[in-house]
XYZ file of C-alpha atoms in Angstrom:
709
model
C -102.525 -23.549 38.796
C -101.707 -23.839 42.167
C -102.946 -21.508 44.746
C -99.659 -20.343 45.578
C -99.519 -18.754 41.953
C -102.297 -17.325 41.769
C -101.082 -13.886 43.393
C -97.780 -13.728 41.598
C -97.219 -11.686 38.686
C -98.002 -12.985 34.893
C -94.172 -12.653 34.358
C -93.272 -14.907 37.315
C -95.593 -17.509 36.302
C -94.791 -17.342 32.634
C -91.126 -17.668 33.576
C -92.090 -20.494 35.519
C -94.144 -22.842 33.203
C -91.215 -21.548 30.237
C -88.559 -23.614 32.710
C -90.527 -26.777 32.869
C -90.207 -26.887 29.099
C -87.021 -28.207 28.563
C -88.039 -31.170 31.113
C -91.199 -31.588 29.400
C -89.372 -31.480 26.138
C -87.346 -34.500 27.244
C -89.443 -36.874 28.633
C -92.729 -36.106 25.719
C -90.809 -34.203 22.785
C -93.403 -36.480 20.022
C -95.990 -35.305 21.950
C -95.047 -31.632 22.005
C -93.894 -31.886 18.529
C -97.540 -32.988 16.865
C -99.294 -30.421 19.058
C -96.950 -27.726 18.193
C -97.021 -28.377 14.698
C -100.923 -28.973 14.872
C -101.232 -25.560 16.271
C -99.274 -24.101 14.094
C -101.385 -24.970 10.830
C -104.574 -24.558 12.903
C -103.331 -20.669 13.118
C -102.136 -19.973 10.109
C -105.121 -21.545 8.251
C -107.701 -20.316 11.096
C -109.094 -23.696 11.511
C -108.798 -23.260 14.746
C -111.502 -20.684 14.462
C -112.862 -21.613 11.267
C -115.098 -25.175 10.442
C -112.071 -26.465 7.906
C -115.124 -28.060 5.882
C -116.428 -24.642 4.340
C -112.782 -23.812 3.102
C -112.962 -23.875 -0.263
C -109.333 -26.007 0.076
C -111.027 -28.928 2.177
C -111.094 -31.544 -0.491
C -107.477 -31.018 -0.899
C -106.668 -32.188 2.519
C -109.354 -34.133 4.149
C -109.567 -37.883 3.577
C -112.001 -40.565 2.592
C -113.323 -42.935 0.185
C -113.500 -39.884 -2.622
C -110.047 -38.567 -2.111
C -108.973 -42.430 -2.948
C -110.836 -41.985 -5.980
C -109.051 -39.250 -6.588
C -105.706 -40.777 -6.329
C -105.243 -37.870 -3.299
C -103.267 -40.234 -1.068
C -101.885 -37.762 0.808
C -104.616 -36.786 2.522
C -104.882 -39.629 4.922
C -101.574 -37.458 6.379
C -102.898 -34.033 6.069
C -105.787 -34.999 7.503
C -104.306 -35.451 10.749
C -103.837 -31.485 11.318
C -106.708 -30.478 11.105
C -110.575 -30.929 13.215
C -113.907 -30.303 11.651
C -114.994 -27.805 14.145
C -112.999 -25.052 16.458
C -114.513 -27.237 19.214
C -113.438 -30.409 17.708
C -110.323 -28.915 17.382
C -109.926 -27.968 21.503
C -111.184 -31.296 22.486
C -108.961 -32.831 20.421
C -105.743 -31.441 21.145
C -106.385 -32.224 24.421
C -107.225 -35.434 24.209
C -103.783 -35.838 22.463
C -102.116 -34.029 24.847
C -103.270 -36.360 27.898
C -103.377 -39.748 26.686
C -100.340 -39.502 24.260
C -98.004 -37.593 26.652
C -98.899 -39.670 29.615
C -98.584 -43.117 26.865
C -95.239 -41.782 26.057
C -93.805 -41.527 29.536
C -95.024 -44.656 30.224
C -93.725 -46.816 26.611
C -91.279 -44.101 25.256
C -90.863 -42.341 22.436
C -90.240 -44.128 19.209
C -93.012 -46.866 20.137
C -95.794 -44.279 20.604
C -94.165 -42.232 17.506
C -94.676 -45.690 15.567
C -97.898 -46.223 17.201
C -99.522 -42.721 16.524
C -98.293 -42.423 12.836
C -99.338 -46.150 11.643
C -102.504 -46.111 14.057
C -103.624 -42.734 12.420
C -102.639 -43.930 8.519
C -103.292 -47.351 8.861
C -106.999 -46.621 10.432
C -107.786 -44.023 8.140
C -106.932 -46.119 4.837
C -108.171 -49.196 6.300
C -111.290 -47.530 7.016
C -112.021 -45.851 3.992
C -111.331 -49.016 2.003
C -113.539 -51.010 3.698
C -116.654 -48.475 3.311
C -115.158 -47.778 -0.254
C -115.674 -52.063 -0.566
C -119.292 -51.697 1.229
C -120.727 -49.064 -0.821
C -120.907 -51.897 -3.771
C -123.781 -53.397 -1.504
C -127.302 -51.728 -1.240
C -126.576 -50.644 2.223
C -127.706 -47.116 2.634
C -125.231 -46.124 5.428
C -122.090 -47.390 2.818
C -123.358 -45.533 0.127
C -123.873 -42.562 2.281
C -120.373 -42.991 4.183
C -118.752 -43.312 0.626
C -119.303 -39.395 -0.208
C -118.094 -38.227 2.771
C -114.672 -36.457 3.597
C -113.278 -36.147 6.836
C -110.484 -34.769 8.923
C -108.848 -35.521 12.317
C -106.324 -37.061 14.625
C -108.027 -39.244 17.448
C -107.727 -42.281 15.735
C -103.960 -42.442 16.064
C -104.480 -41.404 19.317
C -106.720 -44.359 20.642
C -104.154 -46.564 18.553
C -101.806 -45.526 21.232
C -103.807 -45.804 23.985
C -105.172 -49.383 23.183
C -101.052 -50.653 22.570
C -100.308 -48.982 25.946
C -103.100 -51.296 27.914
C -100.733 -54.018 27.156
C -97.770 -52.836 29.521
C -100.112 -52.020 32.295
C -100.977 -54.579 35.327
C -104.135 -55.622 36.377
C -107.301 -54.621 37.380
C -106.457 -51.134 34.972
C -105.326 -53.052 31.750
C -108.638 -54.653 31.609
C -110.589 -51.951 32.501
C -108.979 -49.181 30.058
C -109.151 -51.825 27.333
C -112.926 -52.349 28.295
C -113.418 -48.666 28.123
C -111.972 -48.516 24.866
C -113.641 -51.384 23.532
C -116.822 -49.819 24.111
C -116.493 -46.382 23.474
C -115.572 -47.853 19.590
C -118.424 -50.161 19.624
C -121.264 -47.683 20.577
C -119.861 -45.065 18.557
C -119.762 -47.622 15.635
C -123.355 -49.278 16.506
C -125.233 -45.672 16.697
C -123.363 -42.855 15.067
C -120.682 -44.941 12.423
C -118.788 -42.026 10.982
C -115.934 -42.720 9.012
C -113.465 -41.276 12.268
C -115.781 -44.155 14.077
C -115.075 -47.017 12.253
C -111.346 -45.913 11.886
C -111.521 -45.868 16.051
C -112.352 -49.445 15.571
C -109.643 -50.876 13.353
C -107.063 -48.956 15.123
C -108.378 -49.765 18.701
C -108.139 -53.775 17.582
C -104.844 -53.417 15.667
C -103.423 -51.455 19.102
C -104.532 -54.547 21.072
C -103.090 -57.164 18.628
C -99.806 -55.117 18.537
C -99.659 -54.721 22.176
C -100.574 -58.204 23.247
C -98.246 -59.484 20.959
C -95.093 -56.964 21.784
C -95.140 -55.393 24.934
C -97.609 -57.335 27.215
C -96.622 -57.589 31.071
C -99.528 -60.083 31.146
C -100.860 -63.116 29.224
C -104.587 -62.652 27.709
C -107.243 -60.617 27.592
C -109.771 -61.755 30.245
C -110.194 -61.284 33.550
C -107.871 -61.953 36.086
C -109.697 -63.000 39.335
C -113.498 -63.421 40.494
C -113.793 -59.650 41.339
C -112.810 -58.173 37.974
C -114.937 -60.217 35.913
C -118.271 -59.143 38.309
C -117.020 -55.354 38.204
C -116.629 -55.567 33.970
C -120.022 -57.196 34.451
C -121.856 -54.346 36.664
C -119.677 -51.652 34.483
C -121.080 -53.491 31.105
C -124.798 -53.345 32.632
C -124.723 -49.674 33.486
C -122.822 -48.744 30.312
C -125.907 -50.484 28.382
C -128.343 -49.013 30.452
C -126.955 -45.520 30.105
C -126.684 -45.448 26.298
C -129.764 -46.689 25.508
C -130.822 -43.259 27.558
C -128.400 -41.178 25.716
C -129.638 -42.639 22.593
C -133.401 -41.877 23.349
C -132.356 -38.264 24.469
C -130.438 -37.272 21.692
C -131.354 -39.249 18.374
C -129.398 -39.497 15.493
C -128.319 -42.248 13.091
C -126.072 -45.103 12.643
C -125.613 -48.026 10.350
C -128.722 -49.595 10.344
C -130.877 -46.256 10.098
C -132.165 -43.558 12.616
C -132.294 -43.803 15.867
C -134.861 -42.058 16.919
C -138.416 -44.398 16.877
C -141.272 -44.336 18.720
C -141.370 -47.548 20.179
C -138.023 -47.431 22.245
C -139.232 -45.483 25.541
C -140.825 -48.594 27.047
C -137.984 -50.868 26.207
C -135.624 -48.458 27.704
C -137.515 -47.427 30.908
C -137.857 -51.181 31.455
C -134.440 -52.118 30.790
C -133.248 -49.424 33.357
C -135.540 -50.376 35.743
C -134.673 -54.094 36.029
C -130.484 -52.664 35.569
C -130.825 -50.422 39.063
C -132.022 -53.372 40.430
C -129.832 -56.142 39.613
C -126.362 -53.747 38.946
C -125.053 -53.941 42.420
C -125.934 -57.310 43.268
C -124.473 -58.688 40.163
C -121.292 -56.639 41.402
C -121.554 -59.072 43.971
C -121.669 -61.760 41.816
C -125.528 -62.986 43.510
C -126.179 -66.048 41.608
C -129.889 -64.626 41.703
C -128.936 -61.573 39.563
C -126.971 -63.266 36.989
C -129.906 -65.126 35.939
C -131.772 -62.336 35.408
C -129.293 -60.450 33.152
C -128.455 -63.651 31.274
C -133.016 -63.558 30.268
C -132.617 -60.036 29.499
C -129.608 -60.806 27.635
C -131.545 -63.709 25.735
C -134.759 -61.328 25.543
C -132.835 -58.873 23.681
C -130.262 -61.446 21.831
C -133.880 -62.379 20.129
C -135.325 -59.401 19.524
C -131.698 -58.670 17.703
C -132.391 -61.743 15.654
C -136.084 -60.942 14.883
C -135.300 -57.147 14.114
C -131.859 -58.543 11.453
C -134.370 -60.607 9.811
C -137.089 -58.235 9.440
C -134.672 -55.715 7.992
C -133.738 -58.108 5.822
C -137.009 -58.913 4.580
C -137.397 -54.955 3.954
C -134.287 -54.540 2.107
C -135.286 -57.528 0.096
C -138.993 -57.293 -0.589
C -139.366 -53.389 -0.636
C -143.318 -54.345 -1.821
C -144.255 -56.015 1.344
C -145.856 -53.621 4.090
C -142.773 -54.576 6.911
C -142.033 -51.890 8.978
C -139.466 -52.092 11.664
C -139.282 -49.196 14.207
C -135.966 -47.894 15.175
C -134.297 -50.636 13.961
C -130.824 -48.866 14.254
C -131.296 -48.923 18.179
C -132.841 -52.181 18.435
C -129.819 -53.927 16.412
C -127.530 -51.858 18.143
C -128.568 -52.956 22.031
C -128.649 -55.791 20.644
C -125.211 -55.991 19.877
C -124.717 -54.583 23.118
C -126.551 -57.079 25.244
C -125.146 -60.059 23.055
C -121.668 -59.071 24.048
C -122.604 -59.119 27.739
C -124.515 -62.357 27.735
C -121.501 -63.979 26.148
C -119.437 -62.547 28.788
C -122.256 -63.656 31.774
C -122.211 -67.196 30.042
C -118.409 -67.380 29.677
C -117.739 -66.763 32.941
C -120.688 -67.807 35.076
C -118.560 -69.405 38.110
C -117.656 -65.806 39.148
C -121.382 -65.233 40.126
C -122.184 -67.884 42.843
C -123.135 -65.779 45.818
C -125.718 -66.186 47.841
C -127.889 -63.396 49.001
C -126.851 -62.635 52.385
C -123.410 -61.236 52.194
C -120.894 -62.823 54.302
C -117.460 -64.476 54.052
C -118.339 -68.429 53.212
C -117.553 -70.423 56.058
C -116.986 -67.884 58.167
C -118.573 -67.865 61.707
C -119.074 -65.916 64.980
C -120.403 -66.708 68.701
C -118.959 -68.205 71.148
C -117.829 -71.494 70.234
C -116.334 -70.326 67.488
C -114.259 -67.891 69.573
C -113.398 -70.950 71.494
C -112.013 -72.748 68.482
C -110.101 -69.992 67.303
C -108.561 -68.985 70.813
C -107.371 -72.902 70.989
C -105.762 -72.179 67.383
C -104.031 -69.392 68.439
C -102.304 -70.826 71.564
C -101.442 -73.969 69.272
C -99.977 -72.148 66.686
C -98.871 -68.818 67.634
C -99.273 -65.319 65.931
C -98.205 -62.218 65.533
C -98.213 -59.612 67.980
C -101.395 -58.425 67.003
C -102.971 -62.114 67.016
C -104.918 -61.820 70.644
C -106.725 -58.841 69.298
C -109.008 -61.113 66.988
C -110.523 -62.479 69.734
C -112.515 -59.986 70.484
C -115.938 -58.812 70.653
C -117.083 -58.394 66.833
C -115.212 -60.677 65.420
C -115.805 -63.269 62.661
C -113.740 -66.356 61.766
C -113.350 -67.785 58.725
C -111.175 -71.454 59.518
C -109.208 -73.053 56.998
C -110.302 -75.820 54.750
C -107.233 -78.258 56.957
C -108.465 -77.162 60.301
C -105.459 -76.097 61.269
C -105.776 -72.596 61.468
C -108.344 -69.271 61.038
C -108.510 -65.523 60.024
C -110.048 -63.308 62.091
C -112.219 -60.539 60.489
C -114.976 -57.714 60.540
C -117.338 -57.125 58.035
C -118.399 -53.293 57.071
C -119.294 -51.104 54.099
C -118.766 -54.785 51.800
C -115.346 -55.110 52.554
C -114.348 -58.502 54.688
C -111.602 -56.493 57.016
C -108.883 -58.978 58.186
C -106.890 -58.200 61.470
C -103.508 -59.091 61.508
C -102.189 -62.249 60.120
C -103.785 -65.202 59.252
C -103.206 -67.624 62.544
C -101.928 -70.497 60.567
C -98.856 -72.383 60.948
C -95.907 -70.656 59.458
C -95.851 -72.409 55.995
C -99.529 -72.463 55.003
C -99.856 -68.314 54.874
C -100.042 -67.522 51.226
C -102.635 -70.953 51.350
C -105.001 -69.111 53.861
C -104.812 -65.700 52.214
C -106.151 -67.357 48.902
C -108.897 -69.380 50.770
C -110.032 -66.313 52.745
C -110.126 -64.189 49.343
C -112.034 -66.764 47.375
C -114.653 -67.450 50.634
C -114.885 -63.635 50.501
C -115.542 -62.747 46.851
C -118.077 -65.692 47.010
C -120.156 -63.667 49.826
C -119.943 -60.692 47.582
C -117.232 -58.749 49.845
C -113.825 -57.472 49.190
C -111.045 -59.064 50.937
C -108.515 -56.360 52.706
C -105.369 -57.023 55.250
C -104.779 -54.871 57.706
C -102.396 -54.584 60.002
C -99.923 -57.645 58.695
C -96.261 -58.299 59.050
C -93.926 -59.239 56.562
C -94.502 -62.251 55.620
C -98.460 -62.116 55.332
C -97.577 -58.783 53.470
C -95.322 -60.872 51.048
C -98.032 -63.501 50.689
C -100.517 -61.142 49.542
C -97.896 -59.528 47.033
C -96.745 -62.763 45.373
C -100.990 -63.324 44.838
C -101.136 -59.611 42.806
C -102.161 -57.614 46.178
C -101.274 -54.235 46.695
C -99.643 -53.478 50.199
C -98.572 -50.247 51.970
C -97.179 -49.746 54.952
C -99.409 -47.492 57.920
C -97.581 -48.435 61.258
C -94.555 -49.452 63.073
C -94.301 -52.433 65.939
C -92.649 -51.043 68.421
C -90.428 -54.314 69.810
C -88.250 -54.206 72.710
C -85.862 -56.822 73.496
C -85.671 -58.182 76.862
C -83.030 -60.931 77.740
C -80.647 -58.253 79.370
C -82.527 -55.646 79.564
C -81.501 -53.098 82.674
C -82.241 -49.857 81.453
C -78.273 -48.195 81.673
C -76.571 -46.073 79.330
C -76.991 -42.214 78.856
C -79.828 -43.328 76.254
C -82.274 -44.418 78.856
C -81.510 -41.106 80.970
C -85.248 -40.746 80.993
C -86.434 -43.968 82.008
C -84.164 -44.138 85.241
C -85.303 -40.711 86.422
C -89.111 -42.196 85.772
C -88.159 -45.633 87.991
C -86.121 -43.344 90.265
C -88.874 -40.836 91.027
C -91.405 -43.029 91.349
C -89.500 -45.248 94.070
C -89.013 -42.128 96.073
C -92.541 -41.210 95.910
C -93.795 -44.785 97.191
C -95.431 -45.963 94.177
C -95.130 -49.588 93.160
C -95.653 -52.081 89.942
C -97.969 -54.613 90.119
C -98.722 -57.369 87.616
C -102.194 -58.852 88.283
C -104.915 -60.666 86.726
C -107.853 -58.039 86.484
C -110.239 -60.395 86.099
C -109.426 -61.413 90.085
C -108.320 -57.948 91.506
C -110.447 -56.685 94.195
C -113.324 -54.654 93.450
C -111.712 -51.329 94.679
C -108.640 -51.804 92.005
C -111.428 -52.605 89.198
C -113.371 -49.351 89.965
C -110.286 -47.269 90.222
C -109.202 -48.848 86.838
C -112.790 -48.424 85.218
C -112.676 -44.387 87.070
C -109.484 -43.650 84.797
C -110.629 -45.572 81.596
C -113.627 -43.686 81.840
C -112.042 -40.175 82.526
C -109.581 -40.678 79.192
C -112.395 -41.763 77.276
C -114.750 -38.657 78.557
C -111.651 -35.778 77.140
C -111.859 -36.886 73.738
C -114.046 -35.827 71.244
C -114.873 -39.099 70.151
C -115.939 -42.033 71.375
C -113.927 -44.936 72.986
C -111.914 -47.086 69.727
C -111.794 -50.549 68.671
C -110.318 -53.483 66.675
C -106.629 -53.038 67.548
C -107.194 -50.871 70.691
C -108.772 -52.624 73.547
C -110.805 -51.203 76.604
C -111.425 -52.326 80.486
C -113.727 -55.368 79.071
C -110.578 -56.770 76.948
C -107.807 -56.435 80.104
C -110.553 -58.440 82.116
C -109.326 -61.803 79.896
C -107.715 -64.157 82.483
C -105.168 -64.338 79.825
C -104.245 -60.954 80.053
C -101.948 -59.822 82.266
C -102.644 -55.896 83.575
C -99.773 -53.562 85.277
C -100.731 -51.271 87.426
C -98.908 -48.166 89.469
C -100.160 -47.704 92.918
C -98.792 -45.620 95.861
C -98.616 -46.703 99.605
C -102.376 -45.312 99.982
C -103.482 -47.720 97.741
C -104.546 -44.817 94.961
C -103.689 -46.063 91.129
C -102.350 -43.685 89.170
C -102.249 -45.740 85.509
C -102.759 -49.069 84.092
C -101.776 -50.707 81.499
C -102.682 -54.008 79.978
C -100.318 -56.788 78.059
C -102.063 -59.551 75.296
C -99.869 -62.732 75.179
C -97.856 -63.531 72.096
C -98.102 -67.149 71.530
C -95.355 -68.767 69.851
C -95.282 -72.365 67.712
C -94.745 -74.739 70.463
C -97.958 -73.422 72.367
C -95.661 -71.342 74.894
C -95.813 -67.567 75.608
C -93.242 -65.972 74.053
C -93.873 -62.213 74.522
C -96.398 -59.880 75.488
C -98.131 -56.723 73.647
C -99.276 -53.425 75.122
C -103.019 -52.506 74.854
C -104.531 -50.369 77.497
C -102.723 -47.214 78.522
C -104.802 -45.354 81.062
C -103.091 -42.422 83.248
C -105.021 -40.729 86.374
C -104.796 -36.792 85.324
C -103.825 -35.549 88.614
C -101.383 -38.189 89.291
C -97.880 -39.365 89.250
C -96.648 -37.317 85.967
C -94.329 -40.018 84.300
C -95.997 -42.906 85.272
C -96.138 -44.262 81.386
C -92.250 -44.761 81.286
C -92.678 -46.265 84.828
C -95.028 -48.723 84.240
C -93.485 -49.913 80.669
C -90.174 -49.897 82.351
C -91.125 -52.006 85.231
C -93.140 -54.612 82.924
C -90.278 -55.117 80.702
C -87.856 -55.854 83.818
C -90.495 -57.781 85.582
C -91.540 -59.956 82.153
C -87.606 -60.271 81.556
C -86.973 -61.860 84.693
C -89.605 -64.196 84.115
C -88.080 -65.459 81.024
C -89.946 -63.474 78.234
C -88.389 -62.930 75.322
C -89.731 -59.650 74.247
C -92.742 -57.076 74.489
C -93.932 -54.394 71.917
C -95.790 -51.453 72.673
C -97.624 -52.052 69.378
C -98.102 -49.958 66.630
C -99.928 -46.414 67.031
C -102.694 -46.996 64.032
C -102.019 -44.281 61.263
C -98.425 -43.477 62.617
C -95.449 -43.742 61.052
C -92.019 -42.885 62.388
C -90.583 -41.357 58.524
C -90.637 -37.822 58.554
C -90.251 -35.917 55.068
C -90.517 -39.025 52.888
C -92.621 -38.861 49.861
C -95.942 -40.505 50.045
C -97.991 -41.955 47.246
C -101.681 -41.765 46.615
C -102.280 -44.470 49.079
C -100.192 -43.138 51.997
C -101.536 -39.917 51.380
C -105.155 -41.180 52.173
C -104.218 -43.045 55.528
C -101.960 -39.953 56.588
C -104.923 -37.977 55.915
C -106.927 -40.373 58.175
C -104.610 -40.619 60.511
C -104.120 -36.522 60.827
C -108.094 -36.050 61.220
C -107.887 -38.552 64.199
C -104.933 -37.166 66.072
C -106.406 -33.889 68.052
C -108.912 -36.724 69.382
C -106.722 -40.119 69.852
C -102.805 -38.651 69.882
C -101.526 -41.529 67.531
C -98.740 -39.593 66.353
C -97.953 -38.652 70.056
C -98.052 -42.085 71.406
C -95.694 -43.463 68.442
C -93.047 -40.859 69.510
C -93.471 -41.406 73.138
C -92.435 -45.043 72.443
C -89.465 -43.566 70.554
C -87.858 -43.013 74.047
C -87.826 -47.037 74.467
C -85.122 -47.401 71.694
C -87.211 -50.172 70.290
C -86.344 -52.309 66.708
C -89.372 -51.441 64.465
C -90.717 -54.101 62.465
C -93.101 -52.282 59.753
C -97.093 -53.291 59.801
C -99.040 -53.262 56.487
C -102.268 -52.412 54.399
C -103.079 -54.984 52.015
C -105.330 -54.704 49.385
C -105.364 -55.779 45.406
C -107.217 -52.678 43.766
C -106.306 -48.594 44.544
C -110.429 -48.174 43.625
C -111.529 -50.616 46.899
C -109.351 -47.312 48.868
C -112.626 -45.401 49.900
C -114.962 -48.146 51.100
C -111.831 -49.538 53.496
C -111.469 -46.240 54.341
C -115.261 -46.422 55.465
C -114.675 -49.766 57.038
C -112.155 -48.846 59.221
C -113.416 -46.246 60.701
C -116.367 -47.741 61.451
C -113.955 -51.158 62.644
C -112.226 -48.476 65.168
C -115.042 -46.202 65.803
C -118.470 -48.522 65.692
C -120.310 -46.293 67.772
C -119.489 -42.675 67.075
C -122.153 -40.387 64.810
C -121.985 -38.701 61.661
C -121.823 -35.596 63.759
C -118.545 -36.972 65.303
C -116.873 -38.177 62.349
C -117.720 -34.846 60.372
C -115.965 -32.828 63.810
C -113.297 -34.932 63.281
C -112.386 -34.363 59.735
C -112.727 -30.728 59.828
C -110.872 -31.035 62.778
C -107.633 -32.597 62.135
C -108.098 -33.283 58.439
C -106.545 -29.970 56.846
C -103.262 -30.310 58.701
C -102.210 -33.741 57.801
């Protein structure tokens, strides 16, 4: 219940809940109808409070082989409305409401109703017929199951979910299917109840039906190298956990009891090896693949030996052949066999070397000089110059005509700005960078990219979200005349009266007195923050010392510096500078109050007079101009991070300040492949922006600003 509702009277809360029912009825009528009918039946028969199998009339409503032998075919339908115990009743209803309700919203009432009814009746009927046929063999499990009656409505629920997976997009399509397959397989191998048999049949049929009529993507296999690795990782971990659970909570399965003295050592050895190789397998390491394959082969051979031994034991009971816990051995062996086949068929996805890096990625002075030469030749976006800063790594494209600048943090290859390549090869550069990052066991991510790179990423199946807005001022004809420029003209006129002039210099060639004042103003600005000076897309004095960077200064008649700005060159495809991007913005706390407005306006006039096309005031990280818009989950995560850092760096205040210049806005995006990567991307961004921050400072930032975001 929402916090705001907790203190309200019961009748108010009840009224609000009742008001939502008509809306819910319109969206999920089938789900609600089944829930209401099941609850009414359960209340009327008291099956909600008492185990139904104890009632005298249980054989009249329960399905199974005995019911078919007795001609009670109606039980495949009546069994839907009951569960064996009150606990199963509650969990079954909750699962039905959540799963079938969500699927009905996604697929529509007609599809879900048909899938649920056909899946429930068909799954139960086919399972009963299969067990009936197997009971004619000397298989004790089938002989026992042929005497069992059962009830429940989970078979239809799982069938609906299996059908709906076909309408999901990667990677969730594969993930949900993998969970369903693993659940059905484990339940069948280690428990093997009549419901487990029905579940396996319903899931398999649901997959086929969904893929045949509702598929939005072809096939069942993983779409990328990363999906393959995650599937292998999850399968390996799930097998280890299954063996542990079966060891701690033994039962009886199709191949006999799951308890045995000889399984403890096997489980401990498997868990130890899994703990060592699981993460390396997720990263695509070749050595981990080999270890997993060897382990799979050993378990597959153990499976063969167990099956052969069990066959001899059943065929020749007079021989002294005893197999410890054959159910565990065979069940685990079948799971390992499935994982082994996956590893063998997808072996090309596991070529990562031991060291985690982008294959072909380079660092150092030589790589930086090469990147600088390419940038000045092919051009880039307003933020491309930042890829030449320290801590950057470079992936140079195979054709040698461009590069991707990135940093590596928390297993993320965090690319900054658009790939610096000819405009018609951006998509190829994104694809190459992705492949090389995956080969090195890293997750690729594109940060602060323009519409062109975002579109290339979306075409490759990535997701994108706007994280900022680049503020552009077109310089031709700019004069700051008119009502909207009143504040800017006031700053220019006031600076003139107070004897403050604007100079554009190369800071590396400036006098010691100027450089000392620049450093003093910058250090004072950093000292006022609760966190260290940021990096990544925010430069400092060292970056402003690059001879290619222009620095704007506000100096009074006495030589005192009131403010400093730095401007990064923006190269065009013709190799010429076509504009400038604002980076450093520092002001003296006791200086000219409107110095920032004065310096930016003066820079516009100066650069415009020199014939440049535009300046970019840059995008404030994690800040956007849209107010009151509804945010999705990714937007809210980034909004939360921006809110946490706002008291320290004022990104949103800075964004509002830049609006004074009436710029045009161009969106800046974050591109990622999977929402599951967002937590690590958040860690990577934090480390990129705040490489020197201590854990204590980061925690303080979260408590100071996060709550209000």
